[in-house]
Tab-separated table of C-alpha atoms in Angstrom:
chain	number	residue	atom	x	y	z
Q	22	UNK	CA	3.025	21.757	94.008
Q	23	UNK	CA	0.266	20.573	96.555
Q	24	UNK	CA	-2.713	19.110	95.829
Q	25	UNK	CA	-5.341	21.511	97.047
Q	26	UNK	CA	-3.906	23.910	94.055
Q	27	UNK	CA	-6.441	22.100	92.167
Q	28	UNK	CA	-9.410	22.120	94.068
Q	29	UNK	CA	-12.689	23.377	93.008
Q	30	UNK	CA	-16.073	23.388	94.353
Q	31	UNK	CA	-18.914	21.315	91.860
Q	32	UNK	CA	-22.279	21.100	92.828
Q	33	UNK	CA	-23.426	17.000	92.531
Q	34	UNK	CA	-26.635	17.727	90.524
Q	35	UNK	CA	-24.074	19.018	87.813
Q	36	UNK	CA	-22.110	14.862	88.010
Q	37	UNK	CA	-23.952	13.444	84.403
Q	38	UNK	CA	-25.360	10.640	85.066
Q	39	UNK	CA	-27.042	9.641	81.804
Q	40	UNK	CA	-25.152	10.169	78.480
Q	41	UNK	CA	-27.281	12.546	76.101
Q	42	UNK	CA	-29.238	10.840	73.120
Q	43	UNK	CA	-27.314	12.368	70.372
Q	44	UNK	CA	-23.764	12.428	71.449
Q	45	UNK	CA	-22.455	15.091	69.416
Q	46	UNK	CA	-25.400	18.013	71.214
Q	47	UNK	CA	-23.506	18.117	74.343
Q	48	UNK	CA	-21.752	21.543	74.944
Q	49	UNK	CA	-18.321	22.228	74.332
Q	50	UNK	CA	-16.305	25.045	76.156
Q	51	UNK	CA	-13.641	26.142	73.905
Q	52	UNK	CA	-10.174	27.350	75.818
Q	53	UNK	CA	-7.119	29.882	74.695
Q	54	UNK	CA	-4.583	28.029	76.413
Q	55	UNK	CA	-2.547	31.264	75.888
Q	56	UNK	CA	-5.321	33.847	76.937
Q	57	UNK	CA	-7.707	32.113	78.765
Q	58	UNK	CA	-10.310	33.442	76.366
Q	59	UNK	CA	-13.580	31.338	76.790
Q	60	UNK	CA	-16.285	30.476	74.338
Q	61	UNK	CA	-19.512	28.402	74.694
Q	62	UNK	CA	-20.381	26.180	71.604
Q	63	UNK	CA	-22.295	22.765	71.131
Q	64	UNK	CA	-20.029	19.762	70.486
Q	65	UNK	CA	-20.619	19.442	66.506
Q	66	UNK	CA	-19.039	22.556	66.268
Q	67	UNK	CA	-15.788	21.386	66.960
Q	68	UNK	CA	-15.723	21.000	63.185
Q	69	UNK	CA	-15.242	24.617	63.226
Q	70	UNK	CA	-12.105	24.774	64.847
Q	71	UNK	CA	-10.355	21.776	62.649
Q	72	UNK	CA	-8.384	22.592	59.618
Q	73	UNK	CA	-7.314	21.157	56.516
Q	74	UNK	CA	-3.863	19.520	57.505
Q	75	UNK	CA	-4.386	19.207	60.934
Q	76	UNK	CA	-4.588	15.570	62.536
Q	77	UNK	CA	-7.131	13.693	65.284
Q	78	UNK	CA	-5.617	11.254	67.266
Q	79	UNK	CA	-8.269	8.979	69.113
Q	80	UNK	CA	-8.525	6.022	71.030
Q	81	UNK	CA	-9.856	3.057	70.227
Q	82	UNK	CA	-9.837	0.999	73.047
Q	83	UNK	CA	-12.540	-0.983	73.994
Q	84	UNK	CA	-14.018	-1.533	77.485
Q	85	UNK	CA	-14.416	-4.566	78.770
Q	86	UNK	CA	-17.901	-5.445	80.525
Q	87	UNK	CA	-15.158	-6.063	83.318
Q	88	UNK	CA	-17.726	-6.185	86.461
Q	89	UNK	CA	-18.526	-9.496	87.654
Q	90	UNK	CA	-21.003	-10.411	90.125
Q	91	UNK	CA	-20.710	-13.514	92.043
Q	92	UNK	CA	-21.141	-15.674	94.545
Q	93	UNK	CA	-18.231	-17.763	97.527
Q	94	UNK	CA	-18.411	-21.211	97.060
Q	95	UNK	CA	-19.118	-22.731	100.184
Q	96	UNK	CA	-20.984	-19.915	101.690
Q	97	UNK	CA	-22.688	-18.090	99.376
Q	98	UNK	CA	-21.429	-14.628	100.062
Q	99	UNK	CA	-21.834	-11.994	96.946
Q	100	UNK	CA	-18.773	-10.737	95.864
Q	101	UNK	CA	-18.039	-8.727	93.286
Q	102	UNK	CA	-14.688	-8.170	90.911
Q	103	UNK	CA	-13.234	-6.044	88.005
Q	104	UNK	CA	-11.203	-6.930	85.501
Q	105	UNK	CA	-8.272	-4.592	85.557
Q	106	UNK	CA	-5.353	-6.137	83.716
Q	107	UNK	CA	-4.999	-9.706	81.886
Q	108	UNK	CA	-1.449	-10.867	83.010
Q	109	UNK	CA	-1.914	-14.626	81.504
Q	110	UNK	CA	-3.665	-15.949	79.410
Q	111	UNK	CA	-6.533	-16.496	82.154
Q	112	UNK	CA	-4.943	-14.375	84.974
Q	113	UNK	CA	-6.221	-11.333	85.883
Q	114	UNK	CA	-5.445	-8.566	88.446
Q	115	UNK	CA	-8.878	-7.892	89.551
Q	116	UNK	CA	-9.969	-5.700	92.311
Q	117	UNK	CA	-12.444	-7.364	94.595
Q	118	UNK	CA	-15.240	-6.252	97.279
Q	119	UNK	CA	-14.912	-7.388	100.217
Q	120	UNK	CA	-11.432	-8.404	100.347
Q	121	UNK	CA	-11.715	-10.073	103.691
Q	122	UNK	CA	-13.692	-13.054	101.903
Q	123	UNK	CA	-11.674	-12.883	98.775
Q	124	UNK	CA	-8.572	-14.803	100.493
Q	125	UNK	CA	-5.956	-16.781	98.481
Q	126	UNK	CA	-7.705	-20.044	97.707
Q	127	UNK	CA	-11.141	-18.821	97.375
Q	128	UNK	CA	-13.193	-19.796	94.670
Q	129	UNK	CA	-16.205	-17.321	92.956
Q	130	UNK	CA	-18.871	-18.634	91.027
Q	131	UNK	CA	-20.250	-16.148	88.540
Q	132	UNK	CA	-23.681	-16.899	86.160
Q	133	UNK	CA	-24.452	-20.677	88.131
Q	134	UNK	CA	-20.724	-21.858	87.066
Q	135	UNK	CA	-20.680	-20.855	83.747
Q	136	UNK	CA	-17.593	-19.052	85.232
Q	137	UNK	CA	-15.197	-19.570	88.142
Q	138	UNK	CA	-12.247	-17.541	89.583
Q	139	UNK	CA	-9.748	-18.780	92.133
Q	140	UNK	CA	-8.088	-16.213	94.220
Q	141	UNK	CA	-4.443	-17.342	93.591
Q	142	UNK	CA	-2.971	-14.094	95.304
Q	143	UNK	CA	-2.395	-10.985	96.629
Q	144	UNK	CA	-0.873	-8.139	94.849
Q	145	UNK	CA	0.102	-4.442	95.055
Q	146	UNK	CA	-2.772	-2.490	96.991
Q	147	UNK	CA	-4.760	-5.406	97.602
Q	148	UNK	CA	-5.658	-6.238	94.539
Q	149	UNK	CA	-6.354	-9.937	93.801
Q	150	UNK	CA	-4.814	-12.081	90.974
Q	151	UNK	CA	-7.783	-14.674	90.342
Q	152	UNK	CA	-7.760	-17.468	88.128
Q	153	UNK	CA	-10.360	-18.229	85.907
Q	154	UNK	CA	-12.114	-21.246	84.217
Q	155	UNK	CA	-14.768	-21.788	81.951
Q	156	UNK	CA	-15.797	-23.512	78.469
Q	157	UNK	CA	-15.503	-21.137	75.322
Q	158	UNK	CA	-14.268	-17.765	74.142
Q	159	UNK	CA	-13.364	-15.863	77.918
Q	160	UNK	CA	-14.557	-12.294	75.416
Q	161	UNK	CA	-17.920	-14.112	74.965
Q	162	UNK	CA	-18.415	-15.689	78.545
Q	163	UNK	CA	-17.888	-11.797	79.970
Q	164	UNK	CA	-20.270	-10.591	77.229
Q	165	UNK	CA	-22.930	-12.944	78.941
Q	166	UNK	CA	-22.118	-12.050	82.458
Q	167	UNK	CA	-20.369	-9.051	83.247
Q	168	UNK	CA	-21.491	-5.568	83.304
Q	169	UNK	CA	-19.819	-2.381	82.334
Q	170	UNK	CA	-17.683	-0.596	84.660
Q	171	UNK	CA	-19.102	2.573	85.383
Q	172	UNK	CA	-17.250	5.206	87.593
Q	173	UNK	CA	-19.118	5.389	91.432
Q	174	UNK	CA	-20.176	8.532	90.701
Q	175	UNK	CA	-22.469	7.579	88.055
Q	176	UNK	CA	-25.604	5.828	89.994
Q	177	UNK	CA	-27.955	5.359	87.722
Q	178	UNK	CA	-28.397	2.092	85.509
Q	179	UNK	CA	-26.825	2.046	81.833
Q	180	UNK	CA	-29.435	1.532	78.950
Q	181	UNK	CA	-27.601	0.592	76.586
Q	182	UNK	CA	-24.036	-0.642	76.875
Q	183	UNK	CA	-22.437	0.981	73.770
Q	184	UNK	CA	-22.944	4.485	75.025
Q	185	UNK	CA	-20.503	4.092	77.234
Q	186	UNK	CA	-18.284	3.022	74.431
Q	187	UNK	CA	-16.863	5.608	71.458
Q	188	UNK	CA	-18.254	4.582	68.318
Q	189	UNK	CA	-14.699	4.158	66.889
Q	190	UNK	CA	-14.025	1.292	69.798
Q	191	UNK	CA	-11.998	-1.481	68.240
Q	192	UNK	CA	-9.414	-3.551	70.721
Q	193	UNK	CA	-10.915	-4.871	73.816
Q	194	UNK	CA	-9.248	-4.263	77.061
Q	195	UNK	CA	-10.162	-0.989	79.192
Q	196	UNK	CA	-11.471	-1.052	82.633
Q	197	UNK	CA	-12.904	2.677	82.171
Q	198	UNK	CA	-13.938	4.623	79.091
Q	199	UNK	CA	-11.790	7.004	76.926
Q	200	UNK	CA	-14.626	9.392	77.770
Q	201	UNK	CA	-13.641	12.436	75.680
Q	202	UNK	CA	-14.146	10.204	72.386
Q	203	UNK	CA	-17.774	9.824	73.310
Q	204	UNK	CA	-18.981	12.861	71.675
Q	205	UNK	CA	-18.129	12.308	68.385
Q	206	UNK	CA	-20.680	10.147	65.902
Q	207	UNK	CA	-19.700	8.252	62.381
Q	208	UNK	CA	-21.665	11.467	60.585
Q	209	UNK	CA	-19.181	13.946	62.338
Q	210	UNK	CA	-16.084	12.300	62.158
Q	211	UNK	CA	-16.848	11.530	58.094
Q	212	UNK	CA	-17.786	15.734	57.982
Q	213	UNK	CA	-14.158	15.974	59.774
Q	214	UNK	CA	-12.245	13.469	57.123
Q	215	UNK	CA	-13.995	15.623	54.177
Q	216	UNK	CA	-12.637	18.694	55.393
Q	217	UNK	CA	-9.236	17.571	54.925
Q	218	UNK	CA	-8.315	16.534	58.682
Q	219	UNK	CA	-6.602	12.958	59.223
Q	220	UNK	CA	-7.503	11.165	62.104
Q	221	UNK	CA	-4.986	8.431	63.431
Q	222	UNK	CA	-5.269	5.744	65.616
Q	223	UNK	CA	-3.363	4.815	68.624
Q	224	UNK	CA	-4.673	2.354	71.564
Q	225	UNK	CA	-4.602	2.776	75.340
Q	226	UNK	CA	-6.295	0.733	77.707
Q	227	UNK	CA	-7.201	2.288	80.282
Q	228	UNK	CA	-7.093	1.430	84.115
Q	229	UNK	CA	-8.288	2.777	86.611
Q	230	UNK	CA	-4.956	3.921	88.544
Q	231	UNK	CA	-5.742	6.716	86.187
Q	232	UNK	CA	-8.967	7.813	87.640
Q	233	UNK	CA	-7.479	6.899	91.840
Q	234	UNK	CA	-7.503	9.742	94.283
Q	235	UNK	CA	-4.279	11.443	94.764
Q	236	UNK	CA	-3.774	10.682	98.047
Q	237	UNK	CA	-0.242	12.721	98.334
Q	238	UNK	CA	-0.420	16.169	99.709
Q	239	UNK	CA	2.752	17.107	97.638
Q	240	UNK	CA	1.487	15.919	94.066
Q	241	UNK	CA	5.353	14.990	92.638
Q	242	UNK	CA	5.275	12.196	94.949
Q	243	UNK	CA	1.933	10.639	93.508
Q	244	UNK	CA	2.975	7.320	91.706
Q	245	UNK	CA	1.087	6.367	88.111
Q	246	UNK	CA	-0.303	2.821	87.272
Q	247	UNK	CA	1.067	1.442	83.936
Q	248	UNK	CA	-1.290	0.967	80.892
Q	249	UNK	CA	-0.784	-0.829	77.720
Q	250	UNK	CA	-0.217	1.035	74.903
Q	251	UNK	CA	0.049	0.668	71.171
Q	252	UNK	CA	0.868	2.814	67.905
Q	253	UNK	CA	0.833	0.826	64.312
Q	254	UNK	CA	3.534	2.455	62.137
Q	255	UNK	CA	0.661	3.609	59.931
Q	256	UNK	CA	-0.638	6.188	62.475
Q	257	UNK	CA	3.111	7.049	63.429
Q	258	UNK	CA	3.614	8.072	60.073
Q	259	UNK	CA	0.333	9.840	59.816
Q	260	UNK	CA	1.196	12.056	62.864
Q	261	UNK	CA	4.864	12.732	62.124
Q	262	UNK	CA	3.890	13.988	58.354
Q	263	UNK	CA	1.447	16.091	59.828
Q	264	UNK	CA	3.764	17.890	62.163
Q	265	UNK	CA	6.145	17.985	59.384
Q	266	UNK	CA	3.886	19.820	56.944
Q	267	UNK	CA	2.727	22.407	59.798
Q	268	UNK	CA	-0.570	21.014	60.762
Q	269	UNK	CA	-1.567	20.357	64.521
Q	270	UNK	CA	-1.957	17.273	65.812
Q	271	UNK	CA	-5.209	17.597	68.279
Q	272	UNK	CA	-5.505	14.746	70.705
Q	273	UNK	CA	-8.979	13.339	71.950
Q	274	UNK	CA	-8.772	12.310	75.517
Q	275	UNK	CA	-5.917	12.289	78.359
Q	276	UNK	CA	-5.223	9.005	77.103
Q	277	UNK	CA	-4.163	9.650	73.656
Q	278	UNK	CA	-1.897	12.556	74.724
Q	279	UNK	CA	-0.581	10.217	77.752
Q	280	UNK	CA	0.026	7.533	74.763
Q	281	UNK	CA	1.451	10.160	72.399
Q	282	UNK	CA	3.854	11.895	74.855
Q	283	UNK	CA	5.138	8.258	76.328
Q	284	UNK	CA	6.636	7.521	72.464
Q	285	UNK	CA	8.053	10.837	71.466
Q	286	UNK	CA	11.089	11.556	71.134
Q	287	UNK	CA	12.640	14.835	72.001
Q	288	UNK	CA	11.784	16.470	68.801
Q	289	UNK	CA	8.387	15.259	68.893
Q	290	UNK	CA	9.111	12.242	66.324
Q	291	UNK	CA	6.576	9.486	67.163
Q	292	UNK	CA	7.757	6.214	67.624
Q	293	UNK	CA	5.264	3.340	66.371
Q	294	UNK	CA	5.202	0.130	68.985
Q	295	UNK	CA	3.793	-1.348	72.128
Q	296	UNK	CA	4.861	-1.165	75.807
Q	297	UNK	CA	3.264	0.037	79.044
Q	298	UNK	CA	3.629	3.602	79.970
Q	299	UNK	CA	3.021	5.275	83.495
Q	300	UNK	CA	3.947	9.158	82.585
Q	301	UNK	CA	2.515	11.582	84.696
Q	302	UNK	CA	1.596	15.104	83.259
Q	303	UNK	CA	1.498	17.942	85.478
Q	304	UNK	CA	2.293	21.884	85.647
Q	305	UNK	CA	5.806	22.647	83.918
Q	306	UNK	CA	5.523	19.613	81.239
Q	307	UNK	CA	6.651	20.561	77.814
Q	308	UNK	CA	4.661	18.893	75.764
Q	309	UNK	CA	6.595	17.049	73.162
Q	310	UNK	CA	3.467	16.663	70.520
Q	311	UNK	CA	-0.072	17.891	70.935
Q	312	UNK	CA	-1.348	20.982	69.977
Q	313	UNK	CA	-4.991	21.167	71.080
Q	314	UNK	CA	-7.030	18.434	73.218
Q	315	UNK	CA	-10.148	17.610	73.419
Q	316	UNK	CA	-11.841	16.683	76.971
Q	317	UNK	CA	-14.204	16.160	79.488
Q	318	UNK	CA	-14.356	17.886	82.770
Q	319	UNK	CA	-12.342	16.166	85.306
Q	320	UNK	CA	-12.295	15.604	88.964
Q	321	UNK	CA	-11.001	17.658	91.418
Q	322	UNK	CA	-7.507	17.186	92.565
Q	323	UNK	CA	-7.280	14.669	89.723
Q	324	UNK	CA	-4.117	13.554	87.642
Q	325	UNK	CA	-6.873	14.431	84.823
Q	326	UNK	CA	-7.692	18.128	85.737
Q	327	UNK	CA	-3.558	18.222	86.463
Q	328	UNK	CA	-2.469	17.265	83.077
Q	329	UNK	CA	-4.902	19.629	81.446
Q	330	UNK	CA	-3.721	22.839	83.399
Q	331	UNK	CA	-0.149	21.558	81.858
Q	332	UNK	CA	-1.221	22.182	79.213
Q	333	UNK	CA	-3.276	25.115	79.557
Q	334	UNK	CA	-2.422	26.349	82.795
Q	335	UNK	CA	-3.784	25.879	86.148
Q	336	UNK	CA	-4.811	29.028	86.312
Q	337	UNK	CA	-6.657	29.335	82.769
Q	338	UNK	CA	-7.978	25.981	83.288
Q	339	UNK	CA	-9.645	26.672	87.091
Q	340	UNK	CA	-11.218	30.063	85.881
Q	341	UNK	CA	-12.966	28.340	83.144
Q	342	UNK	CA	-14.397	25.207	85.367
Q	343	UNK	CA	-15.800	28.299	87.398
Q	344	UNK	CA	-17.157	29.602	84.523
Q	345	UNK	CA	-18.227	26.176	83.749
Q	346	UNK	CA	-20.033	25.733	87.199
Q	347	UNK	CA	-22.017	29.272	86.669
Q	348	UNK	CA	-23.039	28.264	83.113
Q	349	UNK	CA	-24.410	24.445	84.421
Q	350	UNK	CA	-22.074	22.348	82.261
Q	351	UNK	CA	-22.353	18.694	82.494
Q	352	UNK	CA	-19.734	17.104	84.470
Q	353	UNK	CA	-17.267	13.999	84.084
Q	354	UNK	CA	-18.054	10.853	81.935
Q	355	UNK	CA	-21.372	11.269	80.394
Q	356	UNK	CA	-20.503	14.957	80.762
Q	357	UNK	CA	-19.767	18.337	78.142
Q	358	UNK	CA	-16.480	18.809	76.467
Q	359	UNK	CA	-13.819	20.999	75.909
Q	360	UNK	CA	-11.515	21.875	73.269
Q	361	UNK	CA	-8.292	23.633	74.626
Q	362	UNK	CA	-5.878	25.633	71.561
């Protein structure tokens, strides 16, 4: 399976670059995974195609203001790091611009000292493992000083900092947004609950191996970072009851099915417990336990856009980003939806 199998022209001026001012109005394209059957709603509707029984699985990770800017002791030279993933208590693997002055030993000064990260070493791809010290609550200090972690595409300068956070957002730790989750408001997911749907829980922080370029012409030899996961036994139980009694379980977001697929068994029984997961989703997966997903439009030659045409097929899935294109959906993050049965 090559790479350029999921390739597809997109115009920039159709990139989002500002989220919408009521999250639930942006459009939704709703797929027949089976037909390829297309039909253009608004996101609220999605109520529509829920049913009594049937069970939401979000996300609710919460991203980290994880962008620091700062400046080399000594010299003075701005660099900047993310946060991608705590491995001690103040240990971080961080990804830092430019590298050349980010050199084992190095110390960063971000907000006039109020924080400072040593450069302890050099891991996988370059990335740095930097110390850090400060006075306080680390949460609180990045609250003061860091900003959030958009994707390059996006140019333009966030507002407000919670839109690029779901409103269900609990469990710091995400270097990137669970962007399909965005859409939904507290008004639409209580309409959902009254209807009779369950929604369960599961966390996945997300990092930004995810979102890397597939730089692998033959896409079976593309390696996935590991993310943290979690599933309480309450939301295991949730799910497996619902598959049980015939409802679907409809995941929001790559990351919940990534989560939910990593924990199943064979028969689709979900597991509740924590661990880090690196399953890759592509054309030929049988999916273990979702039924319908909800997402955002995804780059192309992405893992993203590949796990979606296994579900839906590459095919289905290309004709109606085409479709998508002509019709001048919003695209990626701050983007329009879809809902693929």
């Amino acid at each position: 399976m090559n790479l350029h199998d999921f390739y597809f022209e997109l115009p920039e001026e159709l990139i989002a670059q500002d989220p919408l001012e009521d999250r639930s109005s942006s459009r939704l394209l709703v797929l027949d995974k089976k037909t390829g059957e297309r039909q253009h709603k608004i996101f609220k509707d999605i109520i529509d195609y829920l049913h009594p029984g049937d069970c939401l699985v979000i996300n609710n990770t919460r991203v980290l203001p994880a962008r620091l800017i700062g400046a080399k002791e000594g010299t003075g030279a701005r660099i900047e790091i993310l946060l991608l993933k705590r491995k001690q208590d103040n240990v971080w693997e961080t990804l830092v611009k430019p590298g050349k002055k980010a050199r084992p030993g190095a110390r960063i000064s971000f907000g006039d000292g109020i924080l400072v990260g040593e450069v302890i070493d050099i891991v996988e791809e370059g990335n740095r493992l930097v110390k850090f010290e400060y006075e306080g609550i680390f949460e609180e200090v990045l609250d003061q000083l860091g900003e959030m972690p958009l994707p390059p595409y996006i140019t333009h300068q966030l507002k407000d900092r919670e839109r690029y956070q779901t409103v269900y957002a609990k469990h710091n730790g995400s270097a990137a947004a669970p962007t399909a989750g965005l859409h939904f408001t507290e008004e639409l997911l209580e309409q959902i609950r009254k209807k009779g749907v369950k929604i369960a829980n599961v966390t996945l922080h997300v990092g930004l191996g995810t979102f890397r370029p597939v730089k692998v012409e033959n896409i079976l030899d593309h390696h996935m970072h590991s993310e943290f996961y979690c599933i309480e036994e309450e939301d295991a139980r949730l799910i497996n009851d619902t598959k049980e009694a015939g409802g679907r379980i409809i995941s929001v977001g790559t990351t919940s099915t990534r989560t939910l697929e990593s924990v199943a068994d064979e028969d689709g029984t979900i597991r509740a417990g924590s661990g880090w997961t690196d399953i890759f989703i592509y054309p030929g997966y049988r999916f273990k336990v979702i039924d319908a997903l909800i997402t955002n439009f995804h780059l192309p030659e992405s893992t993203l856009l590949m796990l979606v045409s296994a579900l839906a097929g590459r095919e289905h899935v290309l004709q109606a980003y085409e479709e998508a294109v002509q019709e001048r959906y919003r695209f990626f993050s701050f983007g329009d939806a879809m809902l693929i049965q």
